[in-house]
Coordinates of C-alpha atoms in Angstrom, one line a residue:
Chain A
X218 CA -7.5 31.6 42.7
X219 CA -5.3 32.5 45.7
X220 CA -2.5 33.4 43.6
X221 CA -4.7 36.2 41.8
X222 CA -5.6 37.7 45.0
X223 CA -2.1 38.0 46.6
X224 CA -0.8 39.5 43.7
X225 CA -3.1 41.2 41.6
X226 CA -1.5 43.1 39.3
X227 CA 1.6 41.0 37.8
X228 CA -0.9 37.7 37.9
X229 CA -2.8 38.7 34.6
X230 CA 0.3 40.0 32.5
X231 CA 2.2 36.6 33.5
X232 CA -1.3 34.8 32.5
X233 CA -1.1 36.8 29.3
X234 CA 2.6 36.2 28.2
X235 CA 2.0 32.5 29.1
X236 CA -1.1 32.6 27.0
X237 CA 0.9 34.5 24.1
X238 CA 3.8 32.1 24.6
X239 CA 1.6 28.9 24.4
X240 CA -0.2 30.2 21.4
X241 CA 2.9 30.9 19.3
X242 CA 4.7 27.7 20.2
X243 CA 1.5 25.4 20.2
X244 CA 1.7 24.8 16.4
X245 CA 5.4 23.9 16.7
X246 CA 5.1 21.5 19.6
X247 CA 2.3 19.7 17.9
X248 CA 4.2 19.3 14.6
X249 CA 7.3 18.4 16.5
X250 CA 7.1 14.5 17.0
X251 CA 6.7 13.9 13.3
X252 CA 10.0 16.1 12.9
X253 CA 11.9 14.2 15.3
X254 CA 11.0 11.2 14.1
X255 CA 12.1 12.1 10.8
X256 CA 15.2 13.4 11.7
X257 CA 15.9 10.1 13.7
X258 CA 14.4 7.7 11.3
X259 CA 14.3 9.0 8.0
X260 CA 17.0 11.7 7.4
X261 CA 19.2 10.3 9.4
X262 CA 19.4 6.7 8.2
X263 CA 19.6 8.0 4.6
X264 CA 22.5 10.6 5.5
X265 CA 24.1 7.1 7.0
X266 CA 23.6 5.3 4.6
X267 CA 25.1 7.9 2.0
X268 CA 28.0 7.7 4.3
X269 CA 28.0 4.0 4.8
X270 CA 27.9 3.4 1.0
X271 CA 31.9 4.3 0.9
X272 CA 32.9 1.9 3.6
X273 CA 33.4 -1.9 3.9
X274 CA 31.6 -2.9 6.8
X275 CA 30.6 -6.1 8.5
X276 CA 27.8 -4.8 10.8
X277 CA 28.4 -7.8 13.6
X278 CA 31.8 -6.5 14.0
X279 CA 31.2 -3.4 15.3
X280 CA 31.5 0.5 14.1
X281 CA 35.3 0.5 14.7
X282 CA 35.6 -1.6 11.9
X283 CA 34.6 0.6 9.5
X284 CA 37.0 1.1 6.4
X285 CA 36.8 4.0 3.8
X286 CA 37.2 2.0 0.2
X287 CA 36.0 5.3 -1.7
X288 CA 33.9 4.2 -4.4
X289 CA 34.8 0.9 -4.9
X290 CA 30.9 -0.5 -3.4
X291 CA 29.7 1.4 -6.5
X292 CA 31.8 -0.1 -8.5
X293 CA 31.6 -3.3 -7.3
X294 CA 28.0 -3.7 -7.7
X295 CA 28.3 -2.0 -11.3
X296 CA 30.5 -4.8 -12.3
X297 CA 28.2 -7.5 -10.3
X298 CA 26.6 -9.4 -12.9
X299 CA 24.1 -10.5 -10.5
X300 CA 22.8 -7.2 -9.6
X301 CA 22.4 -6.4 -13.3
X302 CA 20.3 -9.5 -13.5
X303 CA 18.1 -8.3 -10.8
X304 CA 17.8 -4.9 -12.2
X305 CA 16.5 -6.1 -15.6
X306 CA 14.2 -8.5 -13.6
X307 CA 13.1 -5.8 -11.7
X308 CA 12.3 -3.8 -15.0
X309 CA 10.7 -6.8 -16.8
X310 CA 8.7 -7.7 -14.1
X311 CA 7.5 -4.1 -13.8
X312 CA 6.3 -4.0 -17.2
X313 CA 4.6 -7.3 -17.0
X314 CA 2.6 -6.6 -13.7
X315 CA 2.4 -3.0 -14.4
X316 CA 0.9 -2.5 -18.3
X317 CA -2.0 -5.1 -17.5
X318 CA -3.2 -3.3 -14.5
X319 CA -3.9 -0.2 -16.5
X320 CA -5.3 -1.6 -19.3
X321 CA -7.6 -3.7 -17.4
X322 CA -8.6 -1.1 -15.0
X323 CA -9.4 1.7 -17.4
X324 CA -12.3 -0.2 -19.6
X325 CA -13.7 -1.9 -15.8
X326 CA -13.5 1.8 -14.4
X327 CA -15.6 2.8 -17.5
X328 CA -17.9 -0.1 -17.5
X329 CA -18.8 0.5 -14.1
X330 CA -19.1 4.6 -14.2
X331 CA -21.0 4.1 -17.9
X332 CA -24.4 2.8 -16.4
X333 CA -24.5 0.8 -13.4
X334 CA -25.0 3.4 -10.6
X335 CA -26.5 1.1 -8.3
X336 CA -24.0 -1.9 -8.2
X337 CA -21.1 0.7 -8.1
X338 CA -20.6 0.7 -4.4
X339 CA -20.2 -3.1 -3.9
X340 CA -18.6 -3.6 -7.3
X341 CA -16.0 -1.1 -6.5
X342 CA -15.6 -2.7 -2.6
X343 CA -15.1 -6.2 -4.7
X344 CA -12.4 -5.2 -6.7
X345 CA -10.8 -3.4 -4.0
X346 CA -10.8 -6.1 -1.7
X347 CA -7.4 -7.1 -3.0
X348 CA -5.6 -4.1 -2.2
X349 CA -6.1 -4.5 2.0
X350 CA -5.3 -8.2 2.2
X351 CA -1.9 -9.3 3.5
X352 CA 0.1 -10.1 0.6
X353 CA 1.7 -12.9 2.5
X354 CA -1.4 -14.8 3.0
X355 CA -2.2 -13.9 -0.4
X356 CA 0.6 -15.0 -2.3
X357 CA 0.6 -18.7 -0.1
X358 CA -2.6 -18.8 -1.6
X359 CA -1.5 -18.5 -5.2
X360 CA 1.6 -20.7 -4.4
X361 CA -1.1 -23.1 -4.1
X362 CA -2.9 -22.2 -6.8
X363 CA 0.0 -22.4 -9.0
X364 CA 1.0 -25.7 -8.3
X365 CA 2.6 -27.8 -11.6
X366 CA 0.7 -30.9 -11.1
X367 CA -2.6 -30.2 -9.2
X368 CA -3.1 -26.4 -9.1
X369 CA -6.2 -24.7 -9.7
X370 CA -4.8 -22.5 -12.3
X371 CA -3.5 -25.2 -14.2
X372 CA -6.7 -27.0 -13.9
X373 CA -8.6 -23.9 -15.1
X374 CA -6.5 -24.1 -18.4
X375 CA -6.6 -27.9 -19.0
X376 CA -10.6 -27.3 -18.5
X377 CA -10.4 -24.2 -21.2
X378 CA -8.3 -26.7 -23.7
X379 CA -10.8 -29.4 -23.5
X380 CA -13.5 -26.6 -24.9
X381 CA -14.4 -26.5 -28.5
X382 CA -13.2 -23.9 -31.1
X383 CA -11.3 -21.6 -28.5
X384 CA -9.6 -24.4 -26.9
X385 CA -6.8 -24.3 -29.3
X386 CA -5.8 -21.1 -27.7
X387 CA -4.6 -22.9 -24.4
X388 CA -1.7 -24.9 -24.1
X389 CA -2.0 -29.1 -23.9
X390 CA 0.9 -29.4 -21.3
X391 CA 0.5 -28.4 -17.8
X392 CA 2.3 -24.9 -16.8
X393 CA 5.5 -25.5 -14.3
X394 CA 4.2 -21.7 -12.8
X395 CA 6.9 -21.6 -10.2
X396 CA 9.5 -24.1 -11.4
X397 CA 10.2 -22.9 -14.9
X398 CA 12.3 -19.9 -15.9
X399 CA 9.7 -18.7 -18.5
X400 CA 6.9 -18.7 -16.2
X401 CA 8.2 -17.5 -12.9
X402 CA 7.7 -13.6 -13.8
X403 CA 4.7 -14.3 -15.3
X404 CA 3.0 -16.0 -12.2
X405 CA 4.5 -13.2 -10.1
X406 CA 3.0 -10.5 -12.3
X407 CA -0.2 -12.3 -12.3
X408 CA -0.5 -11.8 -8.2
X409 CA 0.5 -8.3 -8.6
X410 CA -1.8 -7.4 -11.5
X411 CA -4.7 -9.0 -9.3
X412 CA -3.7 -7.3 -6.1
X413 CA -3.5 -3.6 -7.8
X414 CA -6.1 -3.3 -10.7
X415 CA -8.8 -2.8 -8.1
X416 CA -6.8 0.2 -6.8
X417 CA -6.6 1.5 -10.2
X418 CA -10.1 0.9 -10.5
X419 CA -10.8 3.3 -8.1
X420 CA -8.2 6.2 -9.2
X421 CA -10.1 5.8 -12.3
X422 CA -13.4 5.8 -11.2
X423 CA -12.6 9.2 -9.4
X424 CA -10.9 10.6 -12.3
X425 CA -13.9 9.7 -14.5
X426 CA -16.6 11.1 -12.2
X427 CA -15.0 14.4 -12.1
X428 CA -15.4 14.8 -15.5
X429 CA -18.6 17.2 -15.6
X430 CA -21.4 15.3 -17.5
X431 CA -22.1 18.5 -19.7
X432 CA -19.1 18.1 -21.5
X433 CA -20.6 15.1 -23.3
X434 CA -24.0 16.5 -23.3
X435 CA -22.6 19.3 -25.2
X436 CA -20.4 16.6 -27.1
X437 CA -23.8 14.6 -28.0
X438 CA -25.5 17.7 -29.3
X439 CA -22.8 18.8 -31.5
X440 CA -23.1 15.1 -33.0
X441 CA -20.5 13.4 -31.6
X442 CA -20.3 9.8 -31.1
X443 CA -19.7 7.6 -27.8
X444 CA -16.2 6.6 -29.1
X445 CA -15.8 10.0 -30.2
X446 CA -16.8 11.5 -26.7
X447 CA -14.6 9.0 -25.0
X448 CA -11.7 10.0 -27.3
X449 CA -11.7 13.8 -27.1
X450 CA -13.7 14.2 -23.6
X451 CA -12.8 11.3 -21.4
X452 CA -9.2 10.4 -22.5
X453 CA -7.9 14.0 -22.2
X454 CA -9.7 15.0 -19.0
X455 CA -8.7 11.4 -17.6
X456 CA -5.1 12.2 -18.5
X457 CA -3.7 13.5 -15.2
X458 CA -5.3 10.7 -13.0
X459 CA -3.4 8.5 -15.6
X460 CA -0.4 10.3 -15.0
X461 CA -0.7 10.0 -10.8
X462 CA -1.8 6.1 -11.4
X463 CA 0.9 5.5 -13.6
X464 CA 3.7 7.3 -11.2
X465 CA 2.3 5.0 -8.4
X466 CA 2.5 2.1 -10.5
X467 CA 6.2 2.2 -11.8
X468 CA 7.4 3.3 -8.0
X469 CA 5.6 0.3 -6.5
X470 CA 6.7 -2.0 -8.8
X471 CA 10.4 -1.1 -9.1
X472 CA 10.3 -2.0 -5.1
X473 CA 8.5 -5.2 -5.8
X474 CA 9.5 -8.0 -2.9
X475 CA 6.9 -9.7 -1.0
X476 CA 5.0 -11.3 -3.8
X477 CA 8.3 -12.5 -5.5
X478 CA 9.8 -13.2 -2.0
X479 CA 6.8 -15.7 -1.3
X480 CA 6.1 -17.1 -4.5
X481 CA 10.0 -18.1 -4.9
X482 CA 10.0 -19.1 -1.2
X483 CA 12.6 -16.6 -0.7
X484 CA 15.1 -18.0 -2.7
X485 CA 14.7 -15.7 -6.3
X486 CA 13.2 -18.8 -8.3
X487 CA 14.9 -20.8 -11.0
X488 CA 18.4 -19.0 -12.3
X489 CA 17.1 -16.2 -10.1
X490 CA 14.2 -14.8 -12.4
X491 CA 12.2 -14.1 -9.4
X492 CA 15.0 -12.2 -7.8
X493 CA 14.2 -8.1 -7.5
X494 CA 16.3 -5.5 -6.7
X495 CA 15.1 -4.9 -3.4
X496 CA 15.4 -8.6 -2.9
X497 CA 18.9 -9.0 -3.9
X498 CA 19.7 -5.8 -1.5
X499 CA 18.5 -7.4 1.4
X500 CA 20.1 -10.5 0.9
X501 CA 23.3 -8.7 0.2
X502 CA 22.6 -6.6 3.3
X503 CA 21.6 -10.2 5.5
X504 CA 23.5 -13.2 3.8
X505 CA 26.6 -11.8 2.6
X506 CA 26.6 -9.6 5.5
X507 CA 28.1 -6.5 3.7
X508 CA 26.6 -3.4 4.8
X509 CA 28.5 -0.9 2.6
X510 CA 27.5 -2.9 -0.7
X511 CA 24.1 -3.0 -0.2
X512 CA 24.2 0.5 0.7
X513 CA 25.9 1.6 -2.0
X514 CA 23.0 -0.7 -4.1
X515 CA 20.3 1.2 -2.2
X516 CA 21.4 4.4 -3.7
X517 CA 22.0 2.9 -7.3
X518 CA 18.2 1.8 -7.0
X519 CA 17.2 4.9 -5.6
X520 CA 18.7 6.8 -8.6
X521 CA 17.0 4.0 -11.2
X522 CA 13.7 4.9 -9.5
X523 CA 14.6 8.8 -9.5
X524 CA 15.6 8.7 -13.1
X525 CA 12.7 6.5 -14.5
X526 CA 10.1 8.7 -12.5
X527 CA 11.6 11.5 -14.1
X528 CA 11.4 10.0 -17.7
X529 CA 7.6 9.5 -16.8
X530 CA 7.3 13.1 -15.6
X531 CA 8.6 14.2 -19.1
X532 CA 7.0 11.7 -21.2
X533 CA 3.4 11.4 -19.6
X534 CA 3.1 14.2 -17.2
X535 CA 3.4 17.3 -19.7
X536 CA 2.9 15.9 -23.3
X537 CA -0.1 13.4 -22.3
X538 CA -0.9 10.1 -23.2
X539 CA -3.7 10.8 -25.9
X540 CA -4.9 13.9 -25.0
X541 CA -2.7 16.6 -27.0
X542 CA -4.9 18.5 -29.3
Chain B
X47 CA -36.1 27.1 -26.9
X48 CA -39.0 25.0 -28.3
X49 CA -37.3 25.1 -31.3
X50 CA -34.3 23.5 -30.2
X51 CA -35.9 20.8 -27.9
X52 CA -36.8 18.3 -30.8
X53 CA -33.7 17.8 -31.7
X54 CA -31.7 17.9 -28.4
X55 CA -34.1 15.3 -26.8
X56 CA -33.2 12.2 -28.1
X57 CA -29.5 12.6 -27.5
X58 CA -29.7 13.0 -23.7
X59 CA -31.7 9.8 -23.8
X60 CA -29.5 7.8 -25.9
X61 CA -26.6 8.6 -23.5
X62 CA -28.4 7.4 -20.5
X63 CA -29.5 4.3 -22.2
X64 CA -26.5 2.5 -23.6
X65 CA -27.2 0.1 -26.6
X66 CA -28.2 -3.4 -25.1
X67 CA -25.1 -5.2 -26.9
X68 CA -22.0 -2.8 -25.2
X69 CA -24.2 -2.7 -21.8
X70 CA -24.1 -6.6 -21.9
X71 CA -20.4 -6.4 -22.6
X72 CA -19.9 -4.4 -20.0
X73 CA -21.6 -6.3 -17.5
X74 CA -19.9 -9.6 -18.8
X75 CA -17.0 -7.8 -18.4
X76 CA -17.6 -6.8 -14.7
X77 CA -19.1 -10.0 -13.6
X78 CA -15.6 -11.7 -15.2
X79 CA -13.7 -9.3 -13.4
X80 CA -15.3 -9.8 -10.0
X81 CA -15.3 -13.5 -10.2
X82 CA -11.6 -13.5 -10.8
X83 CA -11.0 -11.1 -8.1
X84 CA -13.1 -13.1 -5.3
X85 CA -11.9 -16.5 -6.7
X86 CA -8.2 -16.6 -4.7
X87 CA -10.4 -15.7 -1.5
X88 CA -12.8 -18.7 -2.1
X89 CA -10.0 -21.4 -2.8
X90 CA -8.1 -19.7 0.5
X91 CA -11.1 -20.6 2.7
X92 CA -12.0 -24.0 0.5
X93 CA -8.4 -25.4 1.0
X94 CA -8.5 -24.6 5.0
X95 CA -11.0 -27.3 5.1
X96 CA -9.4 -30.0 3.3
X97 CA -6.0 -32.0 4.0
X98 CA -3.1 -31.6 2.3
X99 CA -3.3 -34.7 0.0
X100 CA -7.0 -33.1 -1.1
X101 CA -5.5 -29.5 -1.8
X102 CA -3.0 -31.2 -4.4
X103 CA -5.4 -33.4 -6.3
X104 CA -6.6 -32.6 -9.6
X105 CA -9.2 -31.4 -10.2
X106 CA -8.8 -29.1 -6.9
X107 CA -11.6 -29.0 -4.3
X108 CA -14.1 -26.8 -5.3
X109 CA -16.2 -27.1 -2.1
X110 CA -15.8 -26.9 1.4
X111 CA -14.1 -30.2 3.1
X112 CA -14.7 -31.6 6.7
X113 CA -10.7 -31.5 7.7
X114 CA -10.9 -28.0 9.2
X115 CA -10.5 -29.2 12.8
X116 CA -7.9 -31.6 11.7
X117 CA -5.8 -29.1 10.1
X118 CA -6.3 -26.6 12.9
X119 CA -5.0 -29.3 15.7
X120 CA -2.0 -29.6 13.0
X121 CA -1.4 -25.8 13.0
X122 CA -1.4 -25.2 16.9
X123 CA 1.0 -28.2 17.1
X124 CA 3.5 -26.9 14.9
X125 CA 3.6 -23.3 15.5
X126 CA 2.3 -20.9 18.4
X127 CA -0.3 -19.6 16.0
X128 CA -2.5 -17.7 18.8
X129 CA 0.6 -16.0 19.8
X130 CA 1.2 -14.5 16.7
X131 CA -1.7 -13.5 16.0
X132 CA -1.6 -11.4 19.4
X133 CA 1.6 -10.1 18.5
X134 CA -0.1 -8.8 15.1
X135 CA -2.9 -7.6 17.2
X136 CA -0.5 -5.5 19.9
X137 CA 1.4 -4.1 17.0
X138 CA -1.4 -2.9 15.2
X139 CA -3.3 -1.4 18.0
X140 CA -0.2 0.6 19.5
X141 CA 0.4 1.7 15.9
X142 CA -3.0 2.8 15.3
X143 CA -3.3 4.6 18.8
X144 CA 0.0 6.3 18.5
X145 CA -0.5 7.5 14.7
X146 CA -3.9 8.5 15.7
X147 CA -2.8 11.1 18.5
X148 CA 0.5 12.2 16.7
X149 CA -0.8 12.5 13.3
X150 CA -4.2 14.4 14.4
X151 CA -2.1 17.0 16.3
X152 CA 0.1 17.7 13.8
X153 CA -2.8 18.1 11.6
X154 CA -4.8 20.1 13.5
X155 CA -1.5 22.3 13.9
X156 CA -1.2 22.6 10.2
X157 CA -4.6 23.2 9.3
X158 CA -5.5 25.8 12.2
X159 CA -2.9 27.5 13.2
X160 CA -1.3 30.5 11.1
X161 CA 2.7 30.0 12.1
X162 CA 5.7 31.1 10.4
X163 CA 7.2 28.4 8.2
X164 CA 4.0 26.3 7.9
X165 CA 3.7 25.9 4.3
X166 CA 7.5 24.8 4.3
X167 CA 7.4 22.8 6.9
X168 CA 4.3 21.2 5.4
X169 CA 6.1 20.4 2.1
X170 CA 8.4 18.7 4.2
X171 CA 5.8 16.1 5.1
X172 CA 4.6 16.1 2.1
X173 CA 8.1 15.3 0.2
X174 CA 8.7 12.6 2.5
X175 CA 6.3 10.4 1.4
X176 CA 8.0 10.5 -1.8
X177 CA 11.1 8.6 -0.7
X178 CA 11.2 5.1 -1.9
X179 CA 10.7 2.8 1.1
X180 CA 13.7 0.8 -0.4
X181 CA 16.4 3.0 0.5
X182 CA 15.3 3.0 3.9
X183 CA 15.6 -0.7 4.6
X184 CA 19.4 -1.3 5.4
X185 CA 20.1 2.0 7.4
X186 CA 16.8 0.9 9.2
X187 CA 18.0 -2.6 10.3
X188 CA 21.4 -1.0 11.1
X189 CA 19.8 1.4 13.7
X190 CA 17.1 -0.7 15.1
X191 CA 20.1 -3.2 15.5
X192 CA 22.2 -0.7 17.1
X193 CA 19.3 0.4 19.4
X194 CA 18.9 -3.0 20.5
X195 CA 15.2 -3.1 19.3
X196 CA 15.7 -6.2 17.4
X197 CA 12.6 -8.4 18.8
X198 CA 10.6 -5.7 19.9
X199 CA 7.5 -4.4 18.4
X200 CA 8.3 -0.7 19.4
X201 CA 11.2 -1.1 16.4
X202 CA 7.9 -1.1 14.2
X203 CA 5.8 1.3 15.8
X204 CA 7.8 4.0 17.0
X205 CA 9.0 5.3 13.3
X206 CA 5.8 5.1 12.0
X207 CA 3.7 7.1 15.0
X208 CA 3.2 10.6 12.9
X209 CA 3.4 9.2 9.3
X210 CA 3.1 12.0 6.4
X211 CA 0.2 10.4 5.3
X212 CA -1.8 10.5 8.4
X213 CA -1.0 14.2 9.0
X214 CA -2.1 15.1 5.6
X215 CA -5.6 13.4 5.9
X216 CA -6.3 14.5 9.3
X217 CA -5.1 18.1 7.7
X218 CA -7.7 17.9 5.0
X219 CA -10.9 16.8 7.2
X220 CA -9.9 19.3 10.2
X221 CA -9.1 22.1 7.6
X222 CA -12.7 21.8 5.6
X223 CA -15.1 20.5 8.7
X224 CA -14.2 22.6 11.6
X225 CA -14.4 26.0 12.1
X226 CA -12.0 28.1 13.3
X227 CA -14.3 30.0 15.4
X228 CA -14.3 27.2 17.7
X229 CA -10.6 27.6 18.6
X230 CA -11.5 31.1 19.5
X231 CA -14.4 29.9 21.6
X232 CA -12.3 27.7 23.5
X233 CA -9.7 30.5 24.2
X234 CA -12.4 32.9 25.6
X235 CA -13.4 30.2 28.2
X236 CA -9.7 30.0 29.1
X237 CA -8.7 26.6 27.5
X238 CA -4.9 25.9 27.0
X239 CA -4.0 25.3 23.5
X240 CA -3.7 21.5 24.0
X241 CA -7.0 21.9 25.8
X242 CA -8.6 22.9 22.7
X243 CA -7.1 20.2 20.8
X244 CA -8.4 17.2 23.3
X245 CA -11.6 18.9 24.3
X246 CA -12.7 20.7 21.1
X247 CA -11.2 19.2 17.8
X248 CA -10.6 15.7 18.6
X249 CA -14.0 15.0 19.7
X250 CA -15.2 16.4 16.2
X251 CA -12.5 14.4 14.1
X252 CA -14.3 11.0 14.8
X253 CA -14.8 10.1 10.9
X254 CA -11.2 11.1 10.1
X255 CA -10.2 9.3 13.0
X256 CA -12.1 6.3 12.1
X257 CA -10.3 6.1 8.8
X258 CA -7.0 6.9 9.4
X259 CA -7.4 4.1 12.1
X260 CA -8.6 1.4 10.0
X261 CA -6.0 2.1 7.6
X262 CA -3.4 2.2 9.8
X263 CA -4.4 -1.0 11.8
X264 CA -4.5 -2.9 8.2
X265 CA -1.2 -1.4 7.5
X266 CA 0.3 -2.9 10.5
X267 CA -1.7 -6.2 10.1
X268 CA -0.3 -7.0 6.8
X269 CA 3.1 -5.5 7.0
X270 CA 6.0 -8.0 6.2
X271 CA 9.5 -6.4 5.4
X272 CA 9.5 -4.7 8.4
X273 CA 8.7 -7.5 10.7
X274 CA 11.1 -9.9 9.0
X275 CA 14.2 -7.5 9.8
X276 CA 13.1 -6.7 13.3
X277 CA 11.6 -9.9 14.6
X278 CA 14.3 -13.0 14.9
X279 CA 12.7 -15.4 17.6
X280 CA 9.5 -17.4 16.8
X281 CA 7.6 -15.9 20.0
X282 CA 7.8 -12.6 18.3
X283 CA 6.5 -13.6 14.8
X284 CA 3.5 -11.6 13.7
X285 CA 0.8 -13.4 11.3
X286 CA 2.5 -12.9 8.2
X287 CA 6.0 -14.1 9.3
X288 CA 4.5 -17.0 11.2
X289 CA 2.9 -18.1 7.7
X290 CA 6.0 -17.6 5.9
X291 CA 7.9 -20.1 8.7
X292 CA 5.4 -22.6 8.0
X293 CA 5.6 -22.2 4.3
X294 CA 9.5 -22.2 4.2
X295 CA 10.0 -25.4 5.8
X296 CA 10.5 -28.4 3.7
X297 CA 7.3 -30.7 4.7
X298 CA 4.5 -28.1 4.7
X299 CA 1.4 -29.1 6.0
X300 CA -0.9 -27.2 3.4
X301 CA -4.1 -27.7 5.3
X302 CA -2.7 -26.3 8.4
X303 CA -1.2 -23.5 6.7
X304 CA -4.2 -22.7 4.8
X305 CA -6.6 -22.4 8.4
X306 CA -3.6 -19.9 9.4
X307 CA -4.0 -18.1 6.4
X308 CA -7.4 -17.9 6.4
X309 CA -7.6 -16.8 10.2
X310 CA -5.1 -14.4 9.1
X311 CA -7.1 -12.6 6.4
X312 CA -10.7 -13.1 8.0
X313 CA -10.1 -10.3 10.3
X314 CA -9.6 -7.9 7.5
X315 CA -12.4 -9.0 5.4
X316 CA -14.8 -8.6 8.5
X317 CA -13.1 -4.9 8.6
X318 CA -13.6 -4.7 4.9
X319 CA -17.6 -5.7 4.9
X320 CA -18.2 -2.9 7.5
X321 CA -16.0 0.1 6.3
X322 CA -15.0 -0.6 2.5
X323 CA -16.1 2.7 1.4
X324 CA -14.6 4.5 4.2
X325 CA -11.2 2.7 3.4
X326 CA -11.6 3.3 0.1
X327 CA -12.3 7.1 0.2
X328 CA -9.5 7.4 2.4
X329 CA -6.7 5.6 0.8
X330 CA -7.4 7.3 -2.1
X331 CA -8.1 11.0 -0.9
X332 CA -4.3 11.6 -0.2
X333 CA -3.5 10.8 -3.8
X334 CA -6.7 12.6 -5.5
X335 CA -6.4 15.8 -3.9
X336 CA -2.4 15.7 -3.8

């Protein structure tokens, strides 16, 4: 106030200039934290990872010990049978845990959508709750449920086996879920399916609700059966959501870490069947202390994810799952 | 109209009232799915009330036992459980507070200002969501090592405090719920740009801040890979790490471990009971609109 009284002519112009200045640059300042953090913890690490993938380096020995080795880290990885095993196991696990999620979620979402308006909120919440739960806590719980001699899951199978008629569908022997090569992946997949099915239900439900009702009514007027309505209205219009949900599952499943890590007690299970690519990468970095090799593995994994996402885009994104006329 | 209606009328009615058989099948399917979804949580809490020998017997316990106190004592003897729960809470709280501030600020800028390069810069924000997290694990570990941030919570909350998802969420909300005239009104009243954000915009962001806060808190509470890389000494462990360390020892006391598991999950379930709708909408909004 005093300043304004003493310099009556200049003050407003400085004030206006300051106002214009801050108005002009305020948005840049407001978004700058993101970009600073992204440069420091997003972009720089990735560029560093690219550089590192051509070096031989044990991080504990200090920066000066880096040695340029050309493509050797890549060739070493690509000729390492354990890396290919980890990739193969990641794929089979991704399929085993990815496909059922959607095959279960679509009918569930459809059933909720069909006529259970009142129960819709609570039911969706029940299906969704695994998604927000600590993976470690739930994997530890499943670890006990999968127990060979005394686990609840084997107990349930035994009980089902003793039923008349359908009992024959279930094995008489207890399954050594976490101790045998053949069962470790199904066990991990079961936990993943349990955790993510509800997430997909929510996505599909939202997709179903975005389909205009009058389309069904018009079809009903034209004499279309429910099955036909599902085939010619629901599926095609649900396609964008399917594409999105499948993409999310694909990207997530190729980076599975926590469930296999806990269920195999960090070790990868018998025959390393439960070792995923990310687990193997972290092990290469931590236990084998080879940062260059792990960096190259990171890029190889990135290429695999990018290629598969692209393929998914080509196959499902455009031509569609079922919707093409 | 009068001619058409007799033909039309039965059809809509059939749509509403599904055939009893298929409706029954739908109910059965949904009930079965719900039971299978809830069962692991149920066992989680039942096991927490039994001692080790009872958890591993056949048939496994299906009702609550009376060993909770014993398990709890055993848990506290083995590990500093409350310390780790506090570490988790501290980390989640700081993550949430910083995320809310920086994401709402950036979301406000993207939603309300017209500035050069806005679309391009927002494109970068969204593009960062597509980078696979797996790619970042090794360089992240190296950088934190180089910074000397191993065993400190800031190694986890600093990189995440202005995340792309939060910015996206806040931009959507501010852009659709808050009229731009409020900014002009603020300017006429002589508020600075930051003052407009703090005094006018922020108080109106309540619902979106609540949703983003819940999501951030839960994600931080559950995070495992980051803490696994950062925290090396047991007194810095967060709850998931502590559970993992209990599981890894040769002679695991499963009763004690299950008490720890139940106590770690319980806060999440309480939050979820009160805010499930808000959470689901917030978590899926990015995928639905993006």
